């Protein structure tokens, strides 16, 4: 079995809610670990992560411990960075045994060809502002300057502020879309650009299934041979995907317990 989850946004929101999300995530990792060959963490696992050569952010102890335990047991854990945690360094690899990728991956799993990506900065060729931001955020120079010129407490403070702002912006966009687009229909439309990307990619590559995060809307899309799974966001409606031993990839809701308390901020 191969498992996929994204957009946990650990550390987001008020501390009690953040702790609850982490508790559910760690419980999920634990359950998945019972029959998982591999677990794919498809970006935005942390609401903000920045690491120095010898310093890592406080927190996430249960998550990091569980990841280390899983890889110690021989479960393959793969982390594809998202736009909130693109600045991971070698800590997760060295300390927790996690494979880290900063770009989309086309993998063969259980005989299936699976394209996995967080889903940010795809289809940005026609969007100069996004391209510029993407270049800035991925700049090694900026990362180096940040790392050597900014005290960690200030770097973290800035990062959490920026992440919160980014989530709020998306939240507002969702709300506006909800007001104009009517209930139910708006969120699904956000996933269309990634579906379009998948369709054009599949025209030139052999791919059985696509898995994306980022849109914070769980959706299992099929159109002929095209199969695209959008993983949900764990703050709202936790969902994950499983590639089972028959080679079928499906989206599942987190079968669990009581809903999380309502709160502000989503993405
Ligand atoms: Mn996200």
PDB file of C-alpha atoms and ligand atoms in Angstrom:
ATOM      1  CA  UNK A   1       0.000   0.000   0.000  1.00  0.00           C
ATOM      2  CA  UNK A   2       1.125   3.528  -0.778  1.00  0.00           C
ATOM      3  CA  UNK A   3      -0.352   6.510   1.041  1.00  0.00           C
ATOM      4  CA  UNK A   4      -0.535  10.191   0.070  1.00  0.00           C
ATOM      5  CA  UNK A   5      -1.425  13.252   2.168  1.00  0.00           C
ATOM      6  CA  UNK A   6      -0.727  16.968   1.883  1.00  0.00           C
ATOM      7  CA  UNK A   7      -1.508  20.373   3.346  1.00  0.00           C
ATOM      8  CA  UNK A   8      -1.462  19.433   6.984  1.00  0.00           C
ATOM      9  CA  UNK A   9      -0.149  22.955   7.750  1.00  0.00           C
ATOM     10  CA  UNK A  10       1.268  21.901  11.106  1.00  0.00           C
ATOM     11  CA  UNK A  11       1.593  24.878  13.421  1.00  0.00           C
ATOM     12  CA  UNK A  12      -1.129  26.948  11.733  1.00  0.00           C
ATOM     13  CA  UNK A  13      -3.844  28.680  13.716  1.00  0.00           C
ATOM     14  CA  UNK A  14      -4.188  28.806  17.472  1.00  0.00           C
ATOM     15  CA  UNK A  15      -2.069  26.391  19.507  1.00  0.00           C
ATOM     16  CA  UNK A  16      -4.953  24.166  20.640  1.00  0.00           C
ATOM     17  CA  UNK A  17      -6.243  23.673  17.090  1.00  0.00           C
ATOM     18  CA  UNK A  18      -2.712  23.134  15.785  1.00  0.00           C
ATOM     19  CA  UNK A  19      -2.117  20.469  18.418  1.00  0.00           C
ATOM     20  CA  UNK A  20      -5.377  18.743  17.430  1.00  0.00           C
ATOM     21  CA  UNK A  21      -4.403  18.661  13.741  1.00  0.00           C
ATOM     22  CA  UNK A  22      -1.004  17.228  14.647  1.00  0.00           C
ATOM     23  CA  UNK A  23      -2.642  14.590  16.861  1.00  0.00           C
ATOM     24  CA  UNK A  24      -4.849  13.426  13.984  1.00  0.00           C
ATOM     25  CA  UNK A  25      -1.956  13.481  11.526  1.00  0.00           C
ATOM     26  CA  UNK A  26       0.300  11.427  13.772  1.00  0.00           C
ATOM     27  CA  UNK A  27      -2.543   8.956  14.409  1.00  0.00           C
ATOM     28  CA  UNK A  28      -3.007   8.678  10.632  1.00  0.00           C
ATOM     29  CA  UNK A  29       0.737   8.129  10.083  1.00  0.00           C
ATOM     30  CA  UNK A  30       0.616   5.427  12.720  1.00  0.00           C
ATOM     31  CA  UNK A  31      -2.321   3.630  11.070  1.00  0.00           C
ATOM     32  CA  UNK A  32      -0.888   4.008   7.561  1.00  0.00           C
ATOM     33  CA  UNK A  33       2.432   2.657   8.823  1.00  0.00           C
ATOM     34  CA  UNK A  34       0.823  -0.704   9.612  1.00  0.00           C
ATOM     35  CA  UNK A  35       0.562  -1.728   5.964  1.00  0.00           C
ATOM     36  CA  UNK A  36       2.389   1.050   4.092  1.00  0.00           C
ATOM     37  CA  UNK A  37       5.219   0.326   1.739  1.00  0.00           C
ATOM     38  CA  UNK A  38       5.570   4.070   1.334  1.00  0.00           C
ATOM     39  CA  UNK A  39       3.991   7.285   2.566  1.00  0.00           C
ATOM     40  CA  UNK A  40       4.095  10.403   0.399  1.00  0.00           C
ATOM     41  CA  UNK A  41       3.820  13.780   2.084  1.00  0.00           C
ATOM     42  CA  UNK A  42       2.862  16.027  -0.778  1.00  0.00           C
ATOM     43  CA  UNK A  43       3.818  19.472   0.521  1.00  0.00           C
ATOM     44  CA  UNK A  44       2.667  22.085   3.051  1.00  0.00           C
ATOM     45  CA  UNK A  45       3.103  19.570   5.832  1.00  0.00           C
ATOM     46  CA  UNK A  46       4.419  22.443   7.917  1.00  0.00           C
ATOM     47  CA  UNK A  47       2.756  25.849   7.837  1.00  0.00           C
ATOM     48  CA  UNK A  48       6.245  27.299   7.874  1.00  0.00           C
ATOM     49  CA  UNK A  49       9.634  25.643   8.009  1.00  0.00           C
ATOM     50  CA  UNK A  50      13.044  27.194   7.759  1.00  0.00           C
ATOM     51  CA  UNK A  51      16.195  25.507   8.933  1.00  0.00           C
ATOM     52  CA  UNK A  52      19.715  26.657   9.552  1.00  0.00           C
ATOM     53  CA  UNK A  53      22.819  24.550   9.424  1.00  0.00           C
ATOM     54  CA  UNK A  54      22.563  23.758  13.100  1.00  0.00           C
ATOM     55  CA  UNK A  55      19.150  25.081  14.088  1.00  0.00           C
ATOM     56  CA  UNK A  56      15.641  23.818  13.319  1.00  0.00           C
ATOM     57  CA  UNK A  57      12.233  25.253  14.286  1.00  0.00           C
ATOM     58  CA  UNK A  58      10.735  24.394  17.671  1.00  0.00           C
ATOM     59  CA  UNK A  59       7.751  22.067  17.744  1.00  0.00           C
ATOM     60  CA  UNK A  60       6.429  19.148  15.656  1.00  0.00           C
ATOM     61  CA  UNK A  61       8.094  16.671  18.035  1.00  0.00           C
ATOM     62  CA  UNK A  62       5.375  14.023  17.710  1.00  0.00           C
ATOM     63  CA  UNK A  63       5.406  14.237  13.925  1.00  0.00           C
ATOM     64  CA  UNK A  64       9.178  14.061  13.627  1.00  0.00           C
ATOM     65  CA  UNK A  65       9.320  11.186  16.109  1.00  0.00           C
ATOM     66  CA  UNK A  66       6.676   9.234  14.201  1.00  0.00           C
ATOM     67  CA  UNK A  67       8.440   9.814  10.868  1.00  0.00           C
ATOM     68  CA  UNK A  68      11.714   8.570  12.341  1.00  0.00           C
ATOM     69  CA  UNK A  69       9.975   5.537  13.827  1.00  0.00           C
ATOM     70  CA  UNK A  70       8.374   4.675  10.463  1.00  0.00           C
ATOM     71  CA  UNK A  71      11.589   4.938   8.470  1.00  0.00           C
ATOM     72  CA  UNK A  72      13.461   2.994  11.174  1.00  0.00           C
ATOM     73  CA  UNK A  73      10.914   0.227  10.617  1.00  0.00           C
ATOM     74  CA  UNK A  74      11.626   0.295   6.883  1.00  0.00           C
ATOM     75  CA  UNK A  75       8.646   2.306   5.647  1.00  0.00           C
ATOM     76  CA  UNK A  76       9.670   4.643   2.838  1.00  0.00           C
ATOM     77  CA  UNK A  77       8.631   8.219   3.619  1.00  0.00           C
ATOM     78  CA  UNK A  78       8.859  10.742   0.793  1.00  0.00           C
ATOM     79  CA  UNK A  79       8.422  14.472   1.273  1.00  0.00           C
ATOM     80  CA  UNK A  80       7.689  16.702  -1.728  1.00  0.00           C
ATOM     81  CA  UNK A  81       8.022  20.297  -0.613  1.00  0.00           C
ATOM     82  CA  UNK A  82       5.113  22.724  -0.895  1.00  0.00           C
ATOM     83  CA  UNK A  83       5.025  26.491  -1.072  1.00  0.00           C
ATOM     84  CA  UNK A  84       4.899  26.712   2.746  1.00  0.00           C
ATOM     85  CA  UNK A  85       7.807  24.371   3.392  1.00  0.00           C
ATOM     86  CA  UNK A  86      10.041  24.703   0.336  1.00  0.00           C
ATOM     87  CA  UNK A  87      12.907  25.660   2.621  1.00  0.00           C
ATOM     88  CA  UNK A  88      13.524  22.296   4.219  1.00  0.00           C
ATOM     89  CA  UNK A  89      17.186  21.375   4.284  1.00  0.00           C
ATOM     90  CA  UNK A  90      18.793  18.060   5.177  1.00  0.00           C
ATOM     91  CA  UNK A  91      17.377  17.715   8.708  1.00  0.00           C
ATOM     92  CA  UNK A  92      14.364  15.562   7.789  1.00  0.00           C
ATOM     93  CA  UNK A  93      16.619  13.288   5.775  1.00  0.00           C
ATOM     94  CA  UNK A  94      19.387  12.980   8.319  1.00  0.00           C
ATOM     95  CA  UNK A  95      17.313  12.845  11.466  1.00  0.00           C
ATOM     96  CA  UNK A  96      14.097  11.220  10.262  1.00  0.00           C
ATOM     97  CA  UNK A  97      15.213   9.195   7.247  1.00  0.00           C
ATOM     98  CA  UNK A  98      12.814  11.021   4.917  1.00  0.00           C
ATOM     99  CA  UNK A  99      13.464  11.326   1.154  1.00  0.00           C
ATOM    100  CA  UNK A 100      13.021  14.971   0.154  1.00  0.00           C
ATOM    101  CA  UNK A 101      12.209  16.320  -3.333  1.00  0.00           C
ATOM    102  CA  UNK A 102      11.707  19.937  -4.324  1.00  0.00           C
ATOM    103  CA  UNK A 103      10.255  19.161  -7.760  1.00  0.00           C
ATOM    104  CA  UNK A 104       7.389  16.989  -9.081  1.00  0.00           C
ATOM    105  CA  UNK A 105       8.136  13.278  -9.381  1.00  0.00           C
ATOM    106  CA  UNK A 106       7.011  10.669 -11.881  1.00  0.00           C
ATOM    107  CA  UNK A 107       7.226   7.366 -10.043  1.00  0.00           C
ATOM    108  CA  UNK A 108       6.477   3.731 -10.664  1.00  0.00           C
ATOM    109  CA  UNK A 109       4.575   2.311  -7.699  1.00  0.00           C
ATOM    110  CA  UNK A 110       3.048  -1.136  -7.741  1.00  0.00           C
ATOM    111  CA  UNK A 111       3.325  -1.183 -11.507  1.00  0.00           C
ATOM    112  CA  UNK A 112       1.487   2.153 -11.885  1.00  0.00           C
ATOM    113  CA  UNK A 113       3.004   5.316 -13.302  1.00  0.00           C
ATOM    114  CA  UNK A 114       2.137   8.048 -10.825  1.00  0.00           C
ATOM    115  CA  UNK A 115       2.867  11.752 -11.159  1.00  0.00           C
ATOM    116  CA  UNK A 116       3.092  13.440  -7.749  1.00  0.00           C
ATOM    117  CA  UNK A 117       3.449  17.170  -7.158  1.00  0.00           C
ATOM    118  CA  UNK A 118       2.382  19.681  -4.551  1.00  0.00           C
ATOM    119  CA  UNK A 119       0.810  21.719  -7.354  1.00  0.00           C
ATOM    120  CA  UNK A 120       2.118  25.224  -6.786  1.00  0.00           C
ATOM    121  CA  UNK A 121       3.909  26.984  -9.606  1.00  0.00           C
ATOM    122  CA  UNK A 122       2.551  24.699 -12.300  1.00  0.00           C
ATOM    123  CA  UNK A 123       1.017  26.486 -15.280  1.00  0.00           C
ATOM    124  CA  UNK A 124       2.716  29.741 -14.312  1.00  0.00           C
ATOM    125  CA  UNK A 125       4.304  30.475 -17.677  1.00  0.00           C
ATOM    126  CA  UNK A 126       1.677  33.093 -18.444  1.00  0.00           C
ATOM    127  CA  UNK A 127       1.846  34.652 -14.977  1.00  0.00           C
ATOM    128  CA  UNK A 128       4.943  36.859 -14.649  1.00  0.00           C
ATOM    129  CA  UNK A 129       4.248  37.896 -11.039  1.00  0.00           C
ATOM    130  CA  UNK A 130       4.004  34.296  -9.857  1.00  0.00           C
ATOM    131  CA  UNK A 131       7.116  33.402 -11.816  1.00  0.00           C
ATOM    132  CA  UNK A 132       9.033  36.237 -10.213  1.00  0.00           C
ATOM    133  CA  UNK A 133       7.866  35.332  -6.687  1.00  0.00           C
ATOM    134  CA  UNK A 134       8.761  31.730  -7.369  1.00  0.00           C
ATOM    135  CA  UNK A 135      12.267  32.721  -8.459  1.00  0.00           C
ATOM    136  CA  UNK A 136      12.728  34.910  -5.396  1.00  0.00           C
ATOM    137  CA  UNK A 137      11.534  32.253  -2.957  1.00  0.00           C
ATOM    138  CA  UNK A 138      13.670  29.573  -4.521  1.00  0.00           C
ATOM    139  CA  UNK A 139      16.734  31.796  -4.729  1.00  0.00           C
ATOM    140  CA  UNK A 140      19.759  30.275  -3.023  1.00  0.00           C
ATOM    141  CA  UNK A 141      21.164  33.739  -2.409  1.00  0.00           C
ATOM    142  CA  UNK A 142      18.084  34.904  -0.568  1.00  0.00           C
ATOM    143  CA  UNK A 143      18.016  31.742   1.479  1.00  0.00           C
ATOM    144  CA  UNK A 144      21.686  32.230   2.351  1.00  0.00           C
ATOM    145  CA  UNK A 145      21.125  35.878   3.300  1.00  0.00           C
ATOM    146  CA  UNK A 146      18.119  34.955   5.402  1.00  0.00           C
ATOM    147  CA  UNK A 147      20.073  32.212   7.044  1.00  0.00           C
ATOM    148  CA  UNK A 148      23.143  34.277   7.896  1.00  0.00           C
ATOM    149  CA  UNK A 149      21.649  37.726   8.289  1.00  0.00           C
ATOM    150  CA  UNK A 150      18.421  37.193  10.231  1.00  0.00           C
ATOM    151  CA  UNK A 151      18.208  36.000  13.811  1.00  0.00           C
ATOM    152  CA  UNK A 152      16.204  32.735  13.934  1.00  0.00           C
ATOM    153  CA  UNK A 153      13.520  34.192  16.215  1.00  0.00           C
ATOM    154  CA  UNK A 154      12.922  36.977  13.716  1.00  0.00           C
ATOM    155  CA  UNK A 155      13.058  34.638  10.749  1.00  0.00           C
ATOM    156  CA  UNK A 156      10.401  32.424  12.359  1.00  0.00           C
ATOM    157  CA  UNK A 157       8.282  35.399  13.311  1.00  0.00           C
ATOM    158  CA  UNK A 158       8.407  36.661   9.718  1.00  0.00           C
ATOM    159  CA  UNK A 159       7.700  33.201   8.304  1.00  0.00           C
ATOM    160  CA  UNK A 160       4.634  32.603  10.448  1.00  0.00           C
ATOM    161  CA  UNK A 161       3.333  36.055   9.652  1.00  0.00           C
ATOM    162  CA  UNK A 162       3.841  35.485   5.926  1.00  0.00           C
ATOM    163  CA  UNK A 163       2.292  32.008   6.028  1.00  0.00           C
ATOM    164  CA  UNK A 164      -0.714  33.288   7.936  1.00  0.00           C
ATOM    165  CA  UNK A 165      -1.136  36.113   5.444  1.00  0.00           C
ATOM    166  CA  UNK A 166      -0.923  33.725   2.534  1.00  0.00           C
ATOM    167  CA  UNK A 167      -3.522  31.409   4.072  1.00  0.00           C
ATOM    168  CA  UNK A 168      -5.813  34.337   4.796  1.00  0.00           C
ATOM    169  CA  UNK A 169      -5.484  35.590   1.227  1.00  0.00           C
ATOM    170  CA  UNK A 170      -6.554  32.209  -0.110  1.00  0.00           C
ATOM    171  CA  UNK A 171      -9.342  32.077   2.433  1.00  0.00           C
ATOM    172  CA  UNK A 172     -10.670  35.442   1.295  1.00  0.00           C
ATOM    173  CA  UNK A 173     -10.449  34.336  -2.326  1.00  0.00           C
ATOM    174  CA  UNK A 174     -12.456  31.219  -1.461  1.00  0.00           C
ATOM    175  CA  UNK A 175     -15.083  33.298   0.286  1.00  0.00           C
ATOM    176  CA  UNK A 176     -15.402  35.701  -2.624  1.00  0.00           C
ATOM    177  CA  UNK A 177     -15.687  32.782  -5.012  1.00  0.00           C
ATOM    178  CA  UNK A 178     -18.328  31.237  -2.760  1.00  0.00           C
ATOM    179  CA  UNK A 179     -20.354  34.438  -2.808  1.00  0.00           C
ATOM    180  CA  UNK A 180     -20.321  34.714  -6.573  1.00  0.00           C
ATOM    181  CA  UNK A 181     -20.126  31.098  -7.630  1.00  0.00           C
ATOM    182  CA  UNK A 182     -22.760  29.595  -5.372  1.00  0.00           C
ATOM    183  CA  UNK A 183     -22.349  26.789  -2.881  1.00  0.00           C
ATOM    184  CA  UNK A 184     -20.478  23.673  -3.845  1.00  0.00           C
ATOM    185  CA  UNK A 185     -19.351  24.719  -7.283  1.00  0.00           C
ATOM    186  CA  UNK A 186     -16.564  27.139  -6.434  1.00  0.00           C
ATOM    187  CA  UNK A 187     -13.955  24.975  -4.800  1.00  0.00           C
ATOM    188  CA  UNK A 188     -14.004  22.374  -7.557  1.00  0.00           C
ATOM    189  CA  UNK A 189     -13.270  25.040 -10.145  1.00  0.00           C
ATOM    190  CA  UNK A 190     -10.002  25.887  -8.367  1.00  0.00           C
ATOM    191  CA  UNK A 191      -8.706  22.460  -9.293  1.00  0.00           C
ATOM    192  CA  UNK A 192      -9.300  22.949 -13.035  1.00  0.00           C
ATOM    193  CA  UNK A 193      -5.887  24.489 -13.859  1.00  0.00           C
ATOM    194  CA  UNK A 194      -4.107  21.454 -12.380  1.00  0.00           C
ATOM    195  CA  UNK A 195      -6.422  19.120 -14.269  1.00  0.00           C
ATOM    196  CA  UNK A 196      -5.565  21.034 -17.443  1.00  0.00           C
ATOM    197  CA  UNK A 197      -1.871  20.659 -16.596  1.00  0.00           C
ATOM    198  CA  UNK A 198      -2.313  16.918 -16.055  1.00  0.00           C
ATOM    199  CA  UNK A 199      -4.192  16.551 -19.329  1.00  0.00           C
ATOM    200  CA  UNK A 200      -1.450  18.213 -21.347  1.00  0.00           C
ATOM    201  CA  UNK A 201       1.316  16.368 -19.486  1.00  0.00           C
ATOM    202  CA  UNK A 202      -0.414  13.043 -20.086  1.00  0.00           C
ATOM    203  CA  UNK A 203      -0.517  13.809 -23.798  1.00  0.00           C
ATOM    204  CA  UNK A 204       3.271  13.463 -23.969  1.00  0.00           C
ATOM    205  CA  UNK A 205       4.065  11.151 -21.031  1.00  0.00           C
ATOM    206  CA  UNK A 206       2.861   7.787 -19.910  1.00  0.00           C
ATOM    207  CA  UNK A 207       1.016   8.423 -16.637  1.00  0.00           C
ATOM    208  CA  UNK A 208      -1.704   6.356 -14.946  1.00  0.00           C
ATOM    209  CA  UNK A 209      -2.586   8.673 -12.070  1.00  0.00           C
ATOM    210  CA  UNK A 210      -1.846  12.224 -10.947  1.00  0.00           C
ATOM    211  CA  UNK A 211      -1.724  13.280  -7.288  1.00  0.00           C
ATOM    212  CA  UNK A 212      -1.737  16.950  -6.295  1.00  0.00           C
ATOM    213  CA  UNK A 213      -2.062  18.927  -3.068  1.00  0.00           C
ATOM    214  CA  UNK A 214      -2.179  22.700  -2.756  1.00  0.00           C
ATOM    215  CA  UNK A 215      -5.803  23.427  -3.695  1.00  0.00           C
ATOM    216  CA  UNK A 216      -7.164  22.450  -0.266  1.00  0.00           C
ATOM    217  CA  UNK A 217     -10.063  20.704  -1.912  1.00  0.00           C
ATOM    218  CA  UNK A 218     -10.300  16.921  -2.016  1.00  0.00           C
ATOM    219  CA  UNK A 219     -11.452  15.737  -5.410  1.00  0.00           C
ATOM    220  CA  UNK A 220     -11.227  12.491  -7.331  1.00  0.00           C
ATOM    221  CA  UNK A 221     -11.440  13.420 -11.000  1.00  0.00           C
ATOM    222  CA  UNK A 222     -11.784  10.951 -13.863  1.00  0.00           C
ATOM    223  CA  UNK A 223     -12.240  11.691 -17.515  1.00  0.00           C
ATOM    224  CA  UNK A 224     -11.585   8.734 -19.771  1.00  0.00           C
ATOM    225  CA  UNK A 225      -8.034   7.602 -19.114  1.00  0.00           C
ATOM    226  CA  UNK A 226      -7.206  10.734 -17.138  1.00  0.00           C
ATOM    227  CA  UNK A 227      -7.246  10.271 -13.368  1.00  0.00           C
ATOM    228  CA  UNK A 228      -6.376  13.174 -11.081  1.00  0.00           C
ATOM    229  CA  UNK A 229      -6.596  13.041  -7.292  1.00  0.00           C
ATOM    230  CA  UNK A 230      -6.540  16.295  -5.335  1.00  0.00           C
ATOM    231  CA  UNK A 231      -5.682  15.770  -1.695  1.00  0.00           C
ATOM    232  CA  UNK A 232      -7.608  17.884   0.803  1.00  0.00           C
ATOM    233  CA  UNK A 233      -6.436  20.210   3.521  1.00  0.00           C
ATOM    234  CA  UNK A 234      -6.324  18.852   7.049  1.00  0.00           C
ATOM    235  CA  UNK A 235      -7.613  21.985   8.708  1.00  0.00           C
ATOM    236  CA  UNK A 236     -10.996  21.610   7.041  1.00  0.00           C
ATOM    237  CA  UNK A 237     -11.794  18.159   5.689  1.00  0.00           C
ATOM    238  CA  UNK A 238      -8.880  15.769   6.176  1.00  0.00           C
ATOM    239  CA  UNK A 239      -8.543  13.348   3.287  1.00  0.00           C
ATOM    240  CA  UNK A 240      -5.790  11.189   1.896  1.00  0.00           C
ATOM    241  CA  UNK A 241      -5.210   8.854  -1.023  1.00  0.00           C
ATOM    242  CA  UNK A 242      -4.268   5.196  -1.108  1.00  0.00           C
ATOM    243  CA  UNK A 243      -2.792   3.131  -3.890  1.00  0.00           C
ATOM    244  CA  UNK A 244      -3.883  -0.356  -2.918  1.00  0.00           C
ATOM    245  CA  UNK A 245      -2.372  -3.708  -3.787  1.00  0.00           C
ATOM    246  CA  UNK A 246      -4.622  -4.073  -6.848  1.00  0.00           C
ATOM    247  CA  UNK A 247      -3.127  -0.872  -8.252  1.00  0.00           C
ATOM    248  CA  UNK A 248      -6.229   1.237  -7.633  1.00  0.00           C
ATOM    249  CA  UNK A 249      -5.657   4.777  -6.426  1.00  0.00           C
ATOM    250  CA  UNK A 250      -8.551   6.205  -4.432  1.00  0.00           C
ATOM    251  CA  UNK A 251      -9.344   9.202  -2.287  1.00  0.00           C
ATOM    252  CA  UNK A 252     -10.509   8.589   1.263  1.00  0.00           C
ATOM    253  CA  UNK A 253     -11.899  10.761   4.002  1.00  0.00           C
ATOM    254  CA  UNK A 254     -10.196  10.485   7.336  1.00  0.00           C
ATOM    255  CA  UNK A 255     -12.445   7.970   9.036  1.00  0.00           C
ATOM    256  CA  UNK A 256     -12.465   9.545  12.384  1.00  0.00           C
ATOM    257  CA  UNK A 257     -13.911  11.006  15.412  1.00  0.00           C
ATOM    258  CA  UNK A 258     -15.242  14.412  16.194  1.00  0.00           C
ATOM    259  CA  UNK A 259     -14.838  17.357  13.784  1.00  0.00           C
ATOM    260  CA  UNK A 260     -12.226  19.953  14.602  1.00  0.00           C
ATOM    261  CA  UNK A 261     -13.407  23.134  16.304  1.00  0.00           C
ATOM    262  CA  UNK A 262     -14.260  25.914  13.830  1.00  0.00           C
ATOM    263  CA  UNK A 263     -11.598  28.561  13.451  1.00  0.00           C
ATOM    264  CA  UNK A 264     -10.226  31.172  11.105  1.00  0.00           C
ATOM    265  CA  UNK A 265      -7.725  30.689   8.324  1.00  0.00           C
ATOM    266  CA  UNK A 266      -7.558  27.782   5.976  1.00  0.00           C
ATOM    267  CA  UNK A 267      -4.741  27.642   3.519  1.00  0.00           C
TER     268      UNK A 267
HETATM  269 MN1  LIG B   1      -1.406  24.427   1.423  1.00  0.00          MN
END
